[in-house]
mmCIF file of C-alpha atoms in Angstrom:
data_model
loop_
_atom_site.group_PDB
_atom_site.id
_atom_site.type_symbol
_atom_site.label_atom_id
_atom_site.label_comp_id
_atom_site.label_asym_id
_atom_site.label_seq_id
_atom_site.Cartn_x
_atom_site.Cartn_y
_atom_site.Cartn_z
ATOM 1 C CA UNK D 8 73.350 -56.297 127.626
ATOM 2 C CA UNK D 9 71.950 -59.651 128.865
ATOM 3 C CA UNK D 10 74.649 -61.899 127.427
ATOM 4 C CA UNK D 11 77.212 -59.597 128.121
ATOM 5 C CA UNK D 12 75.644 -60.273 132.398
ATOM 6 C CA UNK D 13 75.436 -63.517 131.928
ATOM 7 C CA UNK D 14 78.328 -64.044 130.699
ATOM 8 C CA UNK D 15 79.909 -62.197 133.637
ATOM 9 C CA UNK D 16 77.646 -64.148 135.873
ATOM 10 C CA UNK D 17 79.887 -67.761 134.208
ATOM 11 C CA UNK D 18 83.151 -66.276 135.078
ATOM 12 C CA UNK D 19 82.104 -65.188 138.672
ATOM 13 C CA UNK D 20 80.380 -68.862 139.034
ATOM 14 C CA UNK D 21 83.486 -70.318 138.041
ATOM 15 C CA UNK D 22 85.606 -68.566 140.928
ATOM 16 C CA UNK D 23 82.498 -69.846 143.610
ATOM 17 C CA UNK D 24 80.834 -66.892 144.502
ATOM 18 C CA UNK D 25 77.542 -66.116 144.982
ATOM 19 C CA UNK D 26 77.198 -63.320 142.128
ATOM 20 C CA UNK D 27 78.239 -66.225 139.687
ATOM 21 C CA UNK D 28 74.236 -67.561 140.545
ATOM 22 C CA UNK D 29 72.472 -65.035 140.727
ATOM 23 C CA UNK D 30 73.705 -63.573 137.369
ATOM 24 C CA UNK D 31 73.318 -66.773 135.765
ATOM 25 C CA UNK D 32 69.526 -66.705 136.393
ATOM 26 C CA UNK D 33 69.012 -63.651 134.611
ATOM 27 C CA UNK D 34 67.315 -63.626 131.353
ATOM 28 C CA UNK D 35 69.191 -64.097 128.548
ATOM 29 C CA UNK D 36 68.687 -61.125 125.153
ATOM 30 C CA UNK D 37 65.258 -59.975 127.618
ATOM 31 C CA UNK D 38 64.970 -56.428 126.020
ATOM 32 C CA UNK D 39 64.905 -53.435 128.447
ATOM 33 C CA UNK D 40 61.874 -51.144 129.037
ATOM 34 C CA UNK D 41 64.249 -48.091 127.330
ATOM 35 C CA UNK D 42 65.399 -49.843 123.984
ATOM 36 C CA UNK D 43 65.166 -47.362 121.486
ATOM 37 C CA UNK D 44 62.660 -47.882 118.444
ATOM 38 C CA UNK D 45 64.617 -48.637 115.261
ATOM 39 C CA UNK D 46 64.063 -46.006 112.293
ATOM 40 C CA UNK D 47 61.760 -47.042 109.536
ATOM 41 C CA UNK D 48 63.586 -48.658 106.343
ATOM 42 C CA UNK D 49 63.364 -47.265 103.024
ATOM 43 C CA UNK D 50 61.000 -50.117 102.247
ATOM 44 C CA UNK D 51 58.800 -49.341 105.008
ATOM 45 C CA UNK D 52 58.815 -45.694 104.066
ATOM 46 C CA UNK D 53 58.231 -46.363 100.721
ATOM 47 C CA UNK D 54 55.138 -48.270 101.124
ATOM 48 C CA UNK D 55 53.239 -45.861 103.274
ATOM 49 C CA UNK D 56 53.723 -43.427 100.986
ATOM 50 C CA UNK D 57 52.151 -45.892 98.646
ATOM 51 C CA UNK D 58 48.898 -46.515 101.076
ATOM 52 C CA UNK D 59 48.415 -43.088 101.259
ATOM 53 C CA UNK D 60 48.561 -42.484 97.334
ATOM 54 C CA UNK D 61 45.888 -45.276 97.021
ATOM 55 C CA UNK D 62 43.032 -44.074 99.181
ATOM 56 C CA UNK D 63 42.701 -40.971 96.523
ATOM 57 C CA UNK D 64 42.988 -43.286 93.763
ATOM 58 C CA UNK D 65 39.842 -45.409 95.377
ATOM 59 C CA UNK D 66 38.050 -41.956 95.834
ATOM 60 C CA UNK D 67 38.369 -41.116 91.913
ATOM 61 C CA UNK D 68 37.408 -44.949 91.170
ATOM 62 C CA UNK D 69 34.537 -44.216 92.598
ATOM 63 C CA UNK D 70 33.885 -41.038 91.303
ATOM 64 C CA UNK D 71 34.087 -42.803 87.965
ATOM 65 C CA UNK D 72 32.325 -45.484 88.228
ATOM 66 C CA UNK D 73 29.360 -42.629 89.117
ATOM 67 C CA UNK D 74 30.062 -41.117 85.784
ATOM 68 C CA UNK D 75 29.604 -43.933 84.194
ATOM 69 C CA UNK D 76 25.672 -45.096 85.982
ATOM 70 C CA UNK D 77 23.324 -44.065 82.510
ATOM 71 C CA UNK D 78 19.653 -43.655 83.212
ATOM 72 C CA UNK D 79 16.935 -45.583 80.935
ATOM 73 C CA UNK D 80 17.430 -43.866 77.742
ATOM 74 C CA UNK D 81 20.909 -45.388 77.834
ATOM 75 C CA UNK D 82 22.907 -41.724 78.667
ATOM 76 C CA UNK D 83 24.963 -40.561 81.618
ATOM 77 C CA UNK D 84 24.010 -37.535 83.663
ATOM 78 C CA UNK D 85 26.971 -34.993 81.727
ATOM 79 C CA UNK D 86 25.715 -36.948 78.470
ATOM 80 C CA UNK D 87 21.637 -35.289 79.770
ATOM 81 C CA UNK D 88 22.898 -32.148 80.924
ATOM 82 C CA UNK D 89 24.739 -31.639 77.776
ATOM 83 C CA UNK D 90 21.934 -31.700 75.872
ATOM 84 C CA UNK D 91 19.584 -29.276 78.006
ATOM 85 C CA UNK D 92 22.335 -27.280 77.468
ATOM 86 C CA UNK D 93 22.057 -27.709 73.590
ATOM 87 C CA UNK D 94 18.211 -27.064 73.690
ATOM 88 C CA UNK D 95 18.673 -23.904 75.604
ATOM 89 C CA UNK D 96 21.250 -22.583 73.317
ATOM 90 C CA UNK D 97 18.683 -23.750 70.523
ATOM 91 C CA UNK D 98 16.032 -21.576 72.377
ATOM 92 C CA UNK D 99 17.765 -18.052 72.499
ATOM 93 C CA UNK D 100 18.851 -19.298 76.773
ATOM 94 C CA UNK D 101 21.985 -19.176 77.994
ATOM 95 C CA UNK D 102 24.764 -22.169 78.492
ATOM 96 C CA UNK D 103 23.208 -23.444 82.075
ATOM 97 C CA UNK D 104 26.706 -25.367 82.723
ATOM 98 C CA UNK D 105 28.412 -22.069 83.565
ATOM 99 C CA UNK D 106 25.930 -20.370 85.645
ATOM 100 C CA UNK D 107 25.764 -23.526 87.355
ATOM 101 C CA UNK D 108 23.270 -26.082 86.699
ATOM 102 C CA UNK D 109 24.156 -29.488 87.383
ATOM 103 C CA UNK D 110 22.227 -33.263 86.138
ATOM 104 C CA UNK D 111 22.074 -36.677 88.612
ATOM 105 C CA UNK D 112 20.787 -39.423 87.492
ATOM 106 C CA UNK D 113 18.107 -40.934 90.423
ATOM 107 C CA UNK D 114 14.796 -43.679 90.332
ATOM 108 C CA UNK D 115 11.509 -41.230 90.148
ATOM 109 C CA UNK D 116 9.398 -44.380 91.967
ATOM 110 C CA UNK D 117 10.795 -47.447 93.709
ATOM 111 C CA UNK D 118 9.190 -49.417 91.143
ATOM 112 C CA UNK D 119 11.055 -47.817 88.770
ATOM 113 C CA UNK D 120 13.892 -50.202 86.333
ATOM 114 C CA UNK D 121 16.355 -47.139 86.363
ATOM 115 C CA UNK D 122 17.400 -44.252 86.993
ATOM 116 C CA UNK D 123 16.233 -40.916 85.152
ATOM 117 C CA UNK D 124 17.542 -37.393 85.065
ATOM 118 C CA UNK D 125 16.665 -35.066 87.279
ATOM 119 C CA UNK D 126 18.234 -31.411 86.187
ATOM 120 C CA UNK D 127 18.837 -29.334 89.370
ATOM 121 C CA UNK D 128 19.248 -25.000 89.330
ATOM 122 C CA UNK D 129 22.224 -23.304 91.279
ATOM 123 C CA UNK D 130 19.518 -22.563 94.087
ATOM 124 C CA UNK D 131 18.788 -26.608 94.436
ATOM 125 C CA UNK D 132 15.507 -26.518 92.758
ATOM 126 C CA UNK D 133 15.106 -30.224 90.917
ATOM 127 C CA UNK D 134 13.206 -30.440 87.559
ATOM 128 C CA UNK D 135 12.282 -34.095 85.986
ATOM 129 C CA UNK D 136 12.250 -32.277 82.363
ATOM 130 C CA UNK D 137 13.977 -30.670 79.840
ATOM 131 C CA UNK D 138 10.643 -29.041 78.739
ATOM 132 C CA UNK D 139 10.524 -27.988 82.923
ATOM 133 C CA UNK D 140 13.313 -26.441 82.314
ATOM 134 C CA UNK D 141 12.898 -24.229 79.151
ATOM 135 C CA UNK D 142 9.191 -23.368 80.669
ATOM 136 C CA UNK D 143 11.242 -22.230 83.993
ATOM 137 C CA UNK D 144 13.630 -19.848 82.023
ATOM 138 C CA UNK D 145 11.010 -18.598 79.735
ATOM 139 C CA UNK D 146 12.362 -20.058 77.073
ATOM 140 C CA UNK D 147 9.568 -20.812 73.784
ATOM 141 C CA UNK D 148 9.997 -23.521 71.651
ATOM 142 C CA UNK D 149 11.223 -22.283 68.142
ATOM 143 C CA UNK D 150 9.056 -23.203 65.173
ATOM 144 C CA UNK D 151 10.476 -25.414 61.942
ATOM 145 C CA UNK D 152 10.158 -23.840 58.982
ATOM 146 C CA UNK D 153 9.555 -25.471 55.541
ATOM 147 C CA UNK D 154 12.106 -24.950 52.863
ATOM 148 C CA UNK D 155 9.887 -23.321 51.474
ATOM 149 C CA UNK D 156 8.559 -21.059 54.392
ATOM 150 C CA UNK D 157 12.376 -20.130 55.041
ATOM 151 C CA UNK D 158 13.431 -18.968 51.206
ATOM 152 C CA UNK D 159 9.798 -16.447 51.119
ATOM 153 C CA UNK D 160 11.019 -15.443 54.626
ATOM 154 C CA UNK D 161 14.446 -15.064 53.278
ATOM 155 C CA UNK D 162 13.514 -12.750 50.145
ATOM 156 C CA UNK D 163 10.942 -10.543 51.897
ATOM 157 C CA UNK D 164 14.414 -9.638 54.300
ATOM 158 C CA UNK D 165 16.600 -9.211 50.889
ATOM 159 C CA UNK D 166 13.758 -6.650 49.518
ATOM 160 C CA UNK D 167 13.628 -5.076 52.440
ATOM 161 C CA UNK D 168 17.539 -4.852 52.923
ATOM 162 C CA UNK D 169 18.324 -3.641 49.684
ATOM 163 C CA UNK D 170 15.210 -0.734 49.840
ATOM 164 C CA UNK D 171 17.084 0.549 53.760
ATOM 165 C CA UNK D 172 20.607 -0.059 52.331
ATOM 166 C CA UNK D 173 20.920 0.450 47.948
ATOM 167 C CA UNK D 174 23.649 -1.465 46.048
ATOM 168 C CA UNK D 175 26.160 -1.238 46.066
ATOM 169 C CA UNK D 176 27.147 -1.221 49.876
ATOM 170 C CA UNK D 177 30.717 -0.450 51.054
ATOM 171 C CA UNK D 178 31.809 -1.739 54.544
ATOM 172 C CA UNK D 179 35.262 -1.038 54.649
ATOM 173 C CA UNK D 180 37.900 -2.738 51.480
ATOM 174 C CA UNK D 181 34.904 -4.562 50.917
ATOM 175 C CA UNK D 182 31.919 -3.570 48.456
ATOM 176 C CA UNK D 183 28.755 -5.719 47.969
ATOM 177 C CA UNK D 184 27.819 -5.242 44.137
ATOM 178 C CA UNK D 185 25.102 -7.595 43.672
ATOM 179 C CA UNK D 186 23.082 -10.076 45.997
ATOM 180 C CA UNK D 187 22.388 -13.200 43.539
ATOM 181 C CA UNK D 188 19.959 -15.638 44.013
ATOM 182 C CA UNK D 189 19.402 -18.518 46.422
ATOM 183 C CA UNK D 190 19.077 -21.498 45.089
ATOM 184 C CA UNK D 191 16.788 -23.284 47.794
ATOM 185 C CA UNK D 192 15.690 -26.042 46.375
ATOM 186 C CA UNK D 193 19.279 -27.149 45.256
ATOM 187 C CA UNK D 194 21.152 -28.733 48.231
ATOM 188 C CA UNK D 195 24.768 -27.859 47.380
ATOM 189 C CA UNK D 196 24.034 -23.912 47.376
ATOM 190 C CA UNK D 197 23.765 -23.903 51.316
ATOM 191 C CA UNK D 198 24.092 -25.863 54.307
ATOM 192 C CA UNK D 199 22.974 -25.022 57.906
ATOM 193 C CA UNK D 200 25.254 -21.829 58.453
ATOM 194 C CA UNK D 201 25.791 -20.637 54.955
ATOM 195 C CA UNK D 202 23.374 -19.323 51.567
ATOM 196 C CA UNK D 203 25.628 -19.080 48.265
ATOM 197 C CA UNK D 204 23.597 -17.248 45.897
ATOM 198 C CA UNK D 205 24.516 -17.682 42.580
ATOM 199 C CA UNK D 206 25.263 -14.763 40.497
ATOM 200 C CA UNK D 207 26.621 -12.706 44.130
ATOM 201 C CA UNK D 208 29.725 -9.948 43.544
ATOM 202 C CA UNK D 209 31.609 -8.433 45.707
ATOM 203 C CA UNK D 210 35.025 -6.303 45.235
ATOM 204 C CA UNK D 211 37.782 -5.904 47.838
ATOM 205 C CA UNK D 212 40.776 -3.422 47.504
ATOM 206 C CA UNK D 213 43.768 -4.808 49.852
ATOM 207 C CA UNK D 214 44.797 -2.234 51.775
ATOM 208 C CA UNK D 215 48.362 -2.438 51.870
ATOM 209 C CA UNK D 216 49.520 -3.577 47.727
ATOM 210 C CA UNK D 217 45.910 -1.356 46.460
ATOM 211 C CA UNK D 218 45.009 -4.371 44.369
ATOM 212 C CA UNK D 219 41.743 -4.658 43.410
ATOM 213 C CA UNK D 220 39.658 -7.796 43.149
ATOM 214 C CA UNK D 221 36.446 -9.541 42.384
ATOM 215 C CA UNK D 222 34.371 -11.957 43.952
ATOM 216 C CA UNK D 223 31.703 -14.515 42.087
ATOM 217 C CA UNK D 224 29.585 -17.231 42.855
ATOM 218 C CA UNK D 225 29.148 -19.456 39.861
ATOM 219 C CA UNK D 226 26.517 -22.179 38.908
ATOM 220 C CA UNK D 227 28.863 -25.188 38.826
ATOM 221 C CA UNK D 228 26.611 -26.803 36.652
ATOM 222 C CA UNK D 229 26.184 -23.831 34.128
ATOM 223 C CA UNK D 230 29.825 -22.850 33.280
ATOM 224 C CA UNK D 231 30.602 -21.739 30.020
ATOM 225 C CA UNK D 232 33.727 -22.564 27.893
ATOM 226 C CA UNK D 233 35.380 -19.262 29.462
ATOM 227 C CA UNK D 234 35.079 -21.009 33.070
ATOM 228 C CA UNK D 235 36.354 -24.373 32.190
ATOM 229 C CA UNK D 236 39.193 -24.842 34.130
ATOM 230 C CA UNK D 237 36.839 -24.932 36.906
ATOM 231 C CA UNK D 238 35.129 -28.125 36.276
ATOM 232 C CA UNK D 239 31.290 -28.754 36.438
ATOM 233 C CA UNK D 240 28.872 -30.198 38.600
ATOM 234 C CA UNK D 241 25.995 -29.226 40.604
ATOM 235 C CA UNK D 242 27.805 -27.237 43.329
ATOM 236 C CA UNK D 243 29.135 -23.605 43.474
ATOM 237 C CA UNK D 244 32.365 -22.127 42.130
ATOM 238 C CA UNK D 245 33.952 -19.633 43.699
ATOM 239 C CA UNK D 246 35.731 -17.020 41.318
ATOM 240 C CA UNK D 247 38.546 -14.145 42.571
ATOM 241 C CA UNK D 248 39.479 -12.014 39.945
ATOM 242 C CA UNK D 249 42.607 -10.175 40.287
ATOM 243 C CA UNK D 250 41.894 -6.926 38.264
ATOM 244 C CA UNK D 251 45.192 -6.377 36.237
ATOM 245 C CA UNK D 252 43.661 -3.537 33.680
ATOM 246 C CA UNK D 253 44.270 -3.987 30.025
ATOM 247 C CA UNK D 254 42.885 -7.318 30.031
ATOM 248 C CA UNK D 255 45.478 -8.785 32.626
ATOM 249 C CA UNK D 256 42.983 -10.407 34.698
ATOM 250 C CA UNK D 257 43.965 -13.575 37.048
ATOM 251 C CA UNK D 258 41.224 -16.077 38.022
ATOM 252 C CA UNK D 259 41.307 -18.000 40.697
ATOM 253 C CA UNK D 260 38.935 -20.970 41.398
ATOM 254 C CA UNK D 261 37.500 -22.993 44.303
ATOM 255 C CA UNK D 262 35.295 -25.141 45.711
ATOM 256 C CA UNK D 263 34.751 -22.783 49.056
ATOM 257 C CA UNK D 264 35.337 -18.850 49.403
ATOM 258 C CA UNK D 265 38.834 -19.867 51.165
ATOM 259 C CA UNK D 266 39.612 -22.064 48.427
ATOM 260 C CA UNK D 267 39.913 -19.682 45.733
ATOM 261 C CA UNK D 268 41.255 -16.166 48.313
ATOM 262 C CA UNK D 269 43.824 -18.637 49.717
ATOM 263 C CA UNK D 270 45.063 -19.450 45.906
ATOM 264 C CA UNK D 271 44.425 -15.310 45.089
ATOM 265 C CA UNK D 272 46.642 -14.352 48.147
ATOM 266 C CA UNK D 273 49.462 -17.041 47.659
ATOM 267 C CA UNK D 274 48.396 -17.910 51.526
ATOM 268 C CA UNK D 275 47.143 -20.544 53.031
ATOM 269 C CA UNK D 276 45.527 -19.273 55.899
ATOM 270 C CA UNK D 277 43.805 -16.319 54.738
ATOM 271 C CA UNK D 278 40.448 -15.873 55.619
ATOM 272 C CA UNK D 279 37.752 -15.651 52.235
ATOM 273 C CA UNK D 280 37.307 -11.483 51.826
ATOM 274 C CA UNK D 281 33.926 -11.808 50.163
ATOM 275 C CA UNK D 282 32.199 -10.691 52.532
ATOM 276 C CA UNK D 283 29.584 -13.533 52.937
ATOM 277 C CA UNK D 284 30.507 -13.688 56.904
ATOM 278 C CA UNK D 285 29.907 -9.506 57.427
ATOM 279 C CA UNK D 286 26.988 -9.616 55.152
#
């Protein structure tokens, strides 16, 4: 608009009138007070978007970095609360990170070199240690047993079990024929969630093909010629027996229960039917 005035203001100059000055003094390209704003370029558009995706990104940095603060002992606050959560499982309590106990990780004294964990209840209430804790919920500290102490504790439960319930016990296709013996002192015949007396039978009939078969547990280390395609050592062997009658047995070996049902069943994801887990 300005250089089209001015230039007006030349041609009017150049036939001697007065307009010809006066337009000639006006600004040249001045912008007016109602020039419209120009819309924002792709560009422009482009990187706000990107300013406003960083500010969460800073937020979670930070969160991060407070995940990653460990107290004196050298752990984070999920790595502490994880393990209350362990010891109250251990104890007979309940899994405190679901009904909503929480860890942070804070210096007790101002003298302190770190921080320390401070365990806090879903009502707020702060406790300095996991013993605080299990003392709060009523929890008792469970006592250690010798190997010893656990296999007398173990047969006085057998006695007892057999004298309420008499071999041989039926609990569905499956039929518990004899208990065996535990073998405590030998490290391979258990482990902390399973006992595999030796000399334990068991029969299950499938219910759908009416097979019958038999379940063993073997002394690996005790096998006789009639067991040799087992192998030895000082572990147990697990023996199926598909009853065939008329001296048409099939035996089936392995190193675990599902070992030797998987090989019985022709399937490999067939769960052991010994009944060890029911029983």
């Amino acid at each position: 608009l300005g250089r089209q005035a001015f230039s007006t203001g030349e041609d009017r100059g150049r036939l001697g009138g007065r307009g010809g000055s006066a337009a000639a003094t006006m600004p040249v390209g001045k912008p007016s007070s109602h020039r419209s704003v120009p819309a924002p370029s792709p560009k422009d558009s482009e990187r706000g978007s990107k300013g406003d995706k960083e500010k969460p990104a800073k937020e979670h940095k930070e969160e991060s970095s407070a995940d990653k603060q460990k107290s004196q002992a050298g752990k984070t606050a999920k790595q502490h609360l994880n393990e209350l959560v362990e010891k109250s499982k251990a104890h007979g309590g309940p899994d405190l990170r679901k009904i909503g106990w929480t860890c942070k990780l804070e210096k007790r004294t101002p003298e302190a070199e770190g921080p320390d964990p401070v365990f806090i209840d879903p009502e707020g209430k702060e406790f300095h240690r996991s013993k605080e804790v299990l003392r709060h919920l009523g929890l008792k500290a469970i006592r250690l047993m010798t190997r010893e102490e656990a296999y007398d504790t173990a047969r006085a439960y057998q006695k007892k079990a057999i004298q309420d319930h008499p071999l041989p016990l039926s609990v569905g296709p499956i039929t518990i024929v004899k208990l065996g013996k535990v073998e405590y002192q030998r490290a391979g015949f258990h482990s902390h969630r399973h006992i595999f007396p030796v000399g334990f039978v068991s029969t299950y009939k499938d219910p759908d093909s009416s097979a019958l078969y038999e379940s063993e547990i073997l002394d690996g280390a005790a096998l006789d010629e009639k067991h040799a395609e087992a192998g030895k050592g000082d572990t147990p062997v697990f023996l199926v027996t598909k009853k065939g009658g008329e001296g048409n047995d099939e035996r089936f070996y392995g190193r675990s229960a599902k070992e030797a049902w998987r090989k019985a069943l022709e399937d490999p994801k067939c769960e052991e039917r010994m009944g060890l887990r029911e029983h």
